mmCIF file of C-alpha atoms and ligand atoms in Angstrom:
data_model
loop_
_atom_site.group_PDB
_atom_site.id
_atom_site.type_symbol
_atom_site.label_atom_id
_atom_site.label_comp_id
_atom_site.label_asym_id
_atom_site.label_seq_id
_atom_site.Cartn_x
_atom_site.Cartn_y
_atom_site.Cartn_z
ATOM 1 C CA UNK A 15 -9.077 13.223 -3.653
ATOM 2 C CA UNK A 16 -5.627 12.745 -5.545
ATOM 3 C CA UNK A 17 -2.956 15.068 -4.531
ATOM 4 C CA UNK A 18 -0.101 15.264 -6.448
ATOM 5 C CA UNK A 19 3.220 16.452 -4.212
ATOM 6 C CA UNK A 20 6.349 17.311 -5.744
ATOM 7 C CA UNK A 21 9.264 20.119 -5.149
ATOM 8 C CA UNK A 22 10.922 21.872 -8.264
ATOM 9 C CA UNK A 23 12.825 24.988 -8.656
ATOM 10 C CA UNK A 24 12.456 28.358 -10.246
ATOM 11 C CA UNK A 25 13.049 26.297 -13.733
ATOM 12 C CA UNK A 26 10.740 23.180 -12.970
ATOM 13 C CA UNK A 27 13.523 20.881 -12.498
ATOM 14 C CA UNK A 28 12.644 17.914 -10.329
ATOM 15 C CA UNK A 29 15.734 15.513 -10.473
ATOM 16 C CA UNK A 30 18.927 14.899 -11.664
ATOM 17 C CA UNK A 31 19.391 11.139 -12.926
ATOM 18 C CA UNK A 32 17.857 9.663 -9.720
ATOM 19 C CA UNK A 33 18.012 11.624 -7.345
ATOM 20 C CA UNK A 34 16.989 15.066 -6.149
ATOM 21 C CA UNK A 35 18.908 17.951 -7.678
ATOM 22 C CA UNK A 36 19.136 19.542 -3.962
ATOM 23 C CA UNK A 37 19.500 18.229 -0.211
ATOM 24 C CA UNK A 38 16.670 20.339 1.964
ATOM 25 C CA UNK A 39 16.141 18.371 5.033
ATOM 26 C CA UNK A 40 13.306 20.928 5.913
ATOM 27 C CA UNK A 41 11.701 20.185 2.305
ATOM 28 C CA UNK A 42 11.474 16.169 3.099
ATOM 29 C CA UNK A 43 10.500 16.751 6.712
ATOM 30 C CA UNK A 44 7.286 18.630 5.132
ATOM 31 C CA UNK A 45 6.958 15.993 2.956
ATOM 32 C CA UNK A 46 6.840 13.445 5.324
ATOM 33 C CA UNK A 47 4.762 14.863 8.034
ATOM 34 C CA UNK A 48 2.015 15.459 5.137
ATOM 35 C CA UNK A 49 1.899 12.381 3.688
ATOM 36 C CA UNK A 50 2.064 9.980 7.095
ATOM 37 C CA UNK A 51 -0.652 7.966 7.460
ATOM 38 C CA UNK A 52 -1.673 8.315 3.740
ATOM 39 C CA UNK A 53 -1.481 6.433 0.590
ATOM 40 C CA UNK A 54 1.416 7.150 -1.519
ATOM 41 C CA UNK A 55 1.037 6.122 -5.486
ATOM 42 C CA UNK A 56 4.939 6.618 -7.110
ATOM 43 C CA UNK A 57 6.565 4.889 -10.139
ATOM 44 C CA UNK A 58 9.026 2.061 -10.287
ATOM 45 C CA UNK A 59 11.931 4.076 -10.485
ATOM 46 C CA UNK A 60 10.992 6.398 -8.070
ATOM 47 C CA UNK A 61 10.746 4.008 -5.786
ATOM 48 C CA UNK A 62 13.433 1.741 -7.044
ATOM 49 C CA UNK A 63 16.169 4.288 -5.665
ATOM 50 C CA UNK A 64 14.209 4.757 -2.631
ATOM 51 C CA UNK A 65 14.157 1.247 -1.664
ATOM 52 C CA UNK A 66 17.670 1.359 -1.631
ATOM 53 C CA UNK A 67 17.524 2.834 2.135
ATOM 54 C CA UNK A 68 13.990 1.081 2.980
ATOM 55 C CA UNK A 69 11.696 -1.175 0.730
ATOM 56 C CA UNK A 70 8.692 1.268 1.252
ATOM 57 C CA UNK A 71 8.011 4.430 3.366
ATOM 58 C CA UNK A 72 6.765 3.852 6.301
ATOM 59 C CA UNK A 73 3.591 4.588 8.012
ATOM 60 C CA UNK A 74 1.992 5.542 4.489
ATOM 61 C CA UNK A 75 0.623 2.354 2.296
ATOM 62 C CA UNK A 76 2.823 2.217 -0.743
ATOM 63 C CA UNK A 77 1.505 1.699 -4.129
ATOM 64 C CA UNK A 78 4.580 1.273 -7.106
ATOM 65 C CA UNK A 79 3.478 1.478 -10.973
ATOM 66 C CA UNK A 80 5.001 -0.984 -13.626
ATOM 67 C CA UNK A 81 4.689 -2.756 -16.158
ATOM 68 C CA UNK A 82 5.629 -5.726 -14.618
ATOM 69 C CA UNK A 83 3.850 -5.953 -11.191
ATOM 70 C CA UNK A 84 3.721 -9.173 -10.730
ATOM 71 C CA UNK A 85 7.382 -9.782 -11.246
ATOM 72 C CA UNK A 86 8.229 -6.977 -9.171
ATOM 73 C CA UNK A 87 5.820 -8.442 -6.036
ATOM 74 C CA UNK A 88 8.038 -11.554 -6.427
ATOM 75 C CA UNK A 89 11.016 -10.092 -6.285
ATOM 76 C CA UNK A 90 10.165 -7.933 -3.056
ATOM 77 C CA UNK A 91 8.445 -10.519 -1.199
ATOM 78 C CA UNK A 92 11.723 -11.735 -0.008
ATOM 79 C CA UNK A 93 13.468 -8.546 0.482
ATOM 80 C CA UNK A 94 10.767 -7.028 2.806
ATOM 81 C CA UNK A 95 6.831 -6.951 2.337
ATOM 82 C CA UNK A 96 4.326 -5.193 4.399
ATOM 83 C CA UNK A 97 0.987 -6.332 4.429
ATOM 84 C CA UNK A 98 -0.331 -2.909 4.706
ATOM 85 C CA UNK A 99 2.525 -0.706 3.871
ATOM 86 C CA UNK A 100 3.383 -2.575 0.825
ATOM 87 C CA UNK A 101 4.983 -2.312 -1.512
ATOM 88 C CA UNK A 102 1.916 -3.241 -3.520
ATOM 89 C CA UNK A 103 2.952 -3.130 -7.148
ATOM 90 C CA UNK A 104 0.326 -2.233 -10.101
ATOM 91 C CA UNK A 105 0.208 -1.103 -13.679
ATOM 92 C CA UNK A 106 -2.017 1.621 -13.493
ATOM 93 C CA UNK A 107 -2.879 5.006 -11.457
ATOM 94 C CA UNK A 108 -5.951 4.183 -11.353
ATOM 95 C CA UNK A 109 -5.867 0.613 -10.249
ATOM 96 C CA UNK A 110 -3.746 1.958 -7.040
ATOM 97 C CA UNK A 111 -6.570 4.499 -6.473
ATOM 98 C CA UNK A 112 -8.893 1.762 -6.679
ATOM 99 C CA UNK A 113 -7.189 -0.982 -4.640
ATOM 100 C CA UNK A 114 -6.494 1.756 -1.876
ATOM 101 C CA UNK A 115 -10.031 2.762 -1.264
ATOM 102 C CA UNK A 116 -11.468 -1.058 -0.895
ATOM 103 C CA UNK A 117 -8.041 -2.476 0.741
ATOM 104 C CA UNK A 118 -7.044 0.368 2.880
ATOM 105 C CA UNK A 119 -9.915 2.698 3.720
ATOM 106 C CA UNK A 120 -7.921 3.565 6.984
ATOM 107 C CA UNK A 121 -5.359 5.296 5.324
ATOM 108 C CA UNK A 122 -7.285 6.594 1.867
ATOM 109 C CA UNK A 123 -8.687 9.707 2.763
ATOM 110 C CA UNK A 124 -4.975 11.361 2.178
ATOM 111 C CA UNK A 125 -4.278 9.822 -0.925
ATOM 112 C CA UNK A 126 -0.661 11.067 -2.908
ATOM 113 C CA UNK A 127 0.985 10.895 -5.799
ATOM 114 C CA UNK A 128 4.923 11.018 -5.509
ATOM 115 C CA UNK A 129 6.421 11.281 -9.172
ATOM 116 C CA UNK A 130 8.873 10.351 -10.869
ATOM 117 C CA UNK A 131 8.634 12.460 -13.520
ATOM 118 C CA UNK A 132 6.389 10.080 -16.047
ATOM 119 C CA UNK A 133 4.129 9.099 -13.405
ATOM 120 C CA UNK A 134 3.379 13.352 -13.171
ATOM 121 C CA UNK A 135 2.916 13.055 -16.950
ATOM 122 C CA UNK A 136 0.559 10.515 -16.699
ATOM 123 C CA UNK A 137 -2.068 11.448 -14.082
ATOM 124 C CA UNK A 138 -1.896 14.851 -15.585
ATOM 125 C CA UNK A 139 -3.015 13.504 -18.865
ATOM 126 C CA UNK A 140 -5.443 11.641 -17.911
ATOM 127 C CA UNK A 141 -6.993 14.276 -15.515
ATOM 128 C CA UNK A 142 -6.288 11.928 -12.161
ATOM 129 C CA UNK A 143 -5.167 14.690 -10.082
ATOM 130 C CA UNK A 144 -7.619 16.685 -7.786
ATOM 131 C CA UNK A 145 -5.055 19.046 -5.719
ATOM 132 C CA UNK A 146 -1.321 19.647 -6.146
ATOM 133 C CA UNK A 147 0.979 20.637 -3.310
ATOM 134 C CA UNK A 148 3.946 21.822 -4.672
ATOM 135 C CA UNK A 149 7.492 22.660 -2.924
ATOM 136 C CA UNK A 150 8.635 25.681 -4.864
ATOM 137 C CA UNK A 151 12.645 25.733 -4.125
ATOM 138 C CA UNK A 152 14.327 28.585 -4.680
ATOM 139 C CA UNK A 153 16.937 29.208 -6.977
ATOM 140 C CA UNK A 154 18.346 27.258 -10.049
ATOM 141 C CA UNK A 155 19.776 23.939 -9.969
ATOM 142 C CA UNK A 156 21.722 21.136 -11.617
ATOM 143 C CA UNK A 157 19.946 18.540 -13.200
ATOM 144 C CA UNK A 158 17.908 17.043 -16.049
ATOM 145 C CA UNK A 159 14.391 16.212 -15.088
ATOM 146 C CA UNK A 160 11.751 18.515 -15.074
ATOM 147 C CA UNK A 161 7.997 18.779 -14.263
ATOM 148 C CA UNK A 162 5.599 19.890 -16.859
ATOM 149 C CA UNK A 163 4.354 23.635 -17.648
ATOM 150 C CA UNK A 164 1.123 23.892 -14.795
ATOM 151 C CA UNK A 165 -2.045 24.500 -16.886
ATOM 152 C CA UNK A 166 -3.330 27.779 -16.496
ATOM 153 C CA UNK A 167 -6.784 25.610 -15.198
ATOM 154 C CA UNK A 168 -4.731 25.771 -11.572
ATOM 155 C CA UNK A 169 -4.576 28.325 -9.086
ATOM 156 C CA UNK A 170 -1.741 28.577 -6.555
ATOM 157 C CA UNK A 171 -1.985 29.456 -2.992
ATOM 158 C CA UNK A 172 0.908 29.891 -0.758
ATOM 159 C CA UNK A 173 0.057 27.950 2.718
ATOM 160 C CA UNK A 174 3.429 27.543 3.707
ATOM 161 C CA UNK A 175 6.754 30.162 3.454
ATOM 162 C CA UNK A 176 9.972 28.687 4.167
ATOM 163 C CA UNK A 177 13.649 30.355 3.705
ATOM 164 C CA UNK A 178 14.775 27.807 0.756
ATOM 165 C CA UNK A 179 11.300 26.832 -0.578
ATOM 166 C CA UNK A 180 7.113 27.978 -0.407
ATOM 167 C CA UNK A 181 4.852 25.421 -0.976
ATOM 168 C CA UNK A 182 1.922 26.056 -2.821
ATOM 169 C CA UNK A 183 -1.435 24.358 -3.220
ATOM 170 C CA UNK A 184 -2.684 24.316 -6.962
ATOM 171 C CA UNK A 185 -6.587 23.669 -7.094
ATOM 172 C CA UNK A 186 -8.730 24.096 -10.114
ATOM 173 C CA UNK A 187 -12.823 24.830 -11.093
HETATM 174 N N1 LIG B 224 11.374 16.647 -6.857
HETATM 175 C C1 LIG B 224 10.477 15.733 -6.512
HETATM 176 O O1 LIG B 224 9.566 16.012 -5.718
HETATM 177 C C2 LIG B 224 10.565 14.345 -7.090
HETATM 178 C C3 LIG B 224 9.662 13.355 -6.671
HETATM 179 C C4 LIG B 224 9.775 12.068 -7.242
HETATM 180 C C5 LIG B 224 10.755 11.811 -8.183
HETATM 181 N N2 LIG B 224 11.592 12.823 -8.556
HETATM 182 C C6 LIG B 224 12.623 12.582 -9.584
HETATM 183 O O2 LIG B 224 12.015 12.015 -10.734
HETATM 184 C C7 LIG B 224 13.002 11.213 -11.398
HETATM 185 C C8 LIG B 224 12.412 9.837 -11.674
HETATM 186 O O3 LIG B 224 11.333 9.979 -12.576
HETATM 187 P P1 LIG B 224 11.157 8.981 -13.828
HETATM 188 O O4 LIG B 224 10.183 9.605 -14.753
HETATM 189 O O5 LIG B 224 12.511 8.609 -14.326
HETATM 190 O O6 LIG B 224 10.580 7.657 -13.163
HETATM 191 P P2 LIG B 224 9.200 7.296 -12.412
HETATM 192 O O7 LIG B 224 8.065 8.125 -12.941
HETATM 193 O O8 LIG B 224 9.433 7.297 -10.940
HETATM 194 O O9 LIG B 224 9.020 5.768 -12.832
HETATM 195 C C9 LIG B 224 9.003 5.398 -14.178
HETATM 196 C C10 LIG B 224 8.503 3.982 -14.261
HETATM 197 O O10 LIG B 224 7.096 3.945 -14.008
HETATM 198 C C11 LIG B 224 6.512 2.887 -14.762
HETATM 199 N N3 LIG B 224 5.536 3.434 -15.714
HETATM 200 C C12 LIG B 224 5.587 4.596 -16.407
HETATM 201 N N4 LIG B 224 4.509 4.713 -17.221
HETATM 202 C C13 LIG B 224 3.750 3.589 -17.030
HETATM 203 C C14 LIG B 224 2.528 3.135 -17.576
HETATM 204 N N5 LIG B 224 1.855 3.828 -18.497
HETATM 205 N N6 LIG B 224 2.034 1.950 -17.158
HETATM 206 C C15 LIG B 224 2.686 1.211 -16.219
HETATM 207 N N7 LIG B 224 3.886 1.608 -15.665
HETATM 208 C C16 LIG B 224 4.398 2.781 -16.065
HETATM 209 C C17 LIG B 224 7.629 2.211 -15.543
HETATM 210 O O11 LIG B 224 8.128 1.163 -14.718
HETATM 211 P P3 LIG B 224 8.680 -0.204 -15.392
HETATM 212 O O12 LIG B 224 9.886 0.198 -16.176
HETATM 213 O O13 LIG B 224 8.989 -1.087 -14.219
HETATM 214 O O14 LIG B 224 7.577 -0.758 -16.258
HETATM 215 C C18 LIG B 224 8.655 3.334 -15.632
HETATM 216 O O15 LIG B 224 9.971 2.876 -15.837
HETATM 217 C C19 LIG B 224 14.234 11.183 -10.506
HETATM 218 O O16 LIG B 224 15.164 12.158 -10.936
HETATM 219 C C20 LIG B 224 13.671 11.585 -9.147
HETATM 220 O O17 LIG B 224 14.662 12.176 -8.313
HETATM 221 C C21 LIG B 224 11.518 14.062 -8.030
#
């Protein structure tokens, strides 16, 4: 199962340039605590501005989409490679999906997908995404990236109340 995780505010907005439009330390503890252990699928930039701090996250195998993976697998092997936490570069969602369940089947039964924004766009298109688990911040923000309308095909439940942001989990028939 695919489970897309993301936190936006009461407008949808997701980033601003790079980075997150907010600093929750709450928000990225939840984020972290569900997605240890797991897979974690996120685009190049994404995890470009990431790797900044770290090369990947750690205890979750990491899988970065480009169109260049190769290039970018060179690049990182000096830097700092995992051989399970990664990163593993590929150019598709669904190559990560498939590399994680024969490579990793440890870690695949929680498998995530972490943004950016056109990595959303994509496994939303192409129907990739079984569950999402969304952050809803409250309030209005600064910034200038935003997550798409949610289909009407999803239905929210709130599992988790917080006193800056619910999360929700969006399943659908
Ligand atoms: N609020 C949240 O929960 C959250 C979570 C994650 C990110 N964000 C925000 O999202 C923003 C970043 O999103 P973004 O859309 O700019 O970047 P992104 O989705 O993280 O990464 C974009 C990159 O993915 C690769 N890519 C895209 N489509 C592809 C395809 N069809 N095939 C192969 N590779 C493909 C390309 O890499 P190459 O150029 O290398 O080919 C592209 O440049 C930031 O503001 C960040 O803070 C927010």
């Amino acid at each position: 199962m695919l489970t897309l995780i993301t936190a936006m505010d009461e407008d949808r907005l997701i980033g601003r340039g790079k980075e997150l439009p907010w600093r929750l330390p709450e928000e990225l503890e939840h984020f972290r605590r569900t997605t240890l252990g797991g897979v974690v699928i996120l685009g190049r930039a994404t995890w470009e501005f990431m790797a900044q701090k770290r090369p990947f996250l750690d205890g979750r195998v990491n899988f970065v989409v480009t169109h260049k993976p190769a290039a970018w697998q060179t690049d990182v092997a000096e830097a700092g490679f995992d051989p399970t936490f990664g990163p593993h570069f590929v150019d598709t969602i669904e190559l990560a999906v498939t590399r994680a369940r024969r490579e990793f089947p440890e870690y695949v039964e929680h498998l995530f997908l972490l943004g950016g924004r056109q990595i959303y766009e994509l496994a939303l298109r192409r129907n990739l995404v079984d569950r999402m688990l969304i952050s809803h911040v409250k309030g209005k923000h600064i910034g200038d990236v935003y997550f798409p309308p949610i289909g009407p095909e999803w239905t929210g439940r709130v599992i988790l109340k917080g006193k800056t942001f619910d999360v929700v989990e969006y399943t659908r028939e």
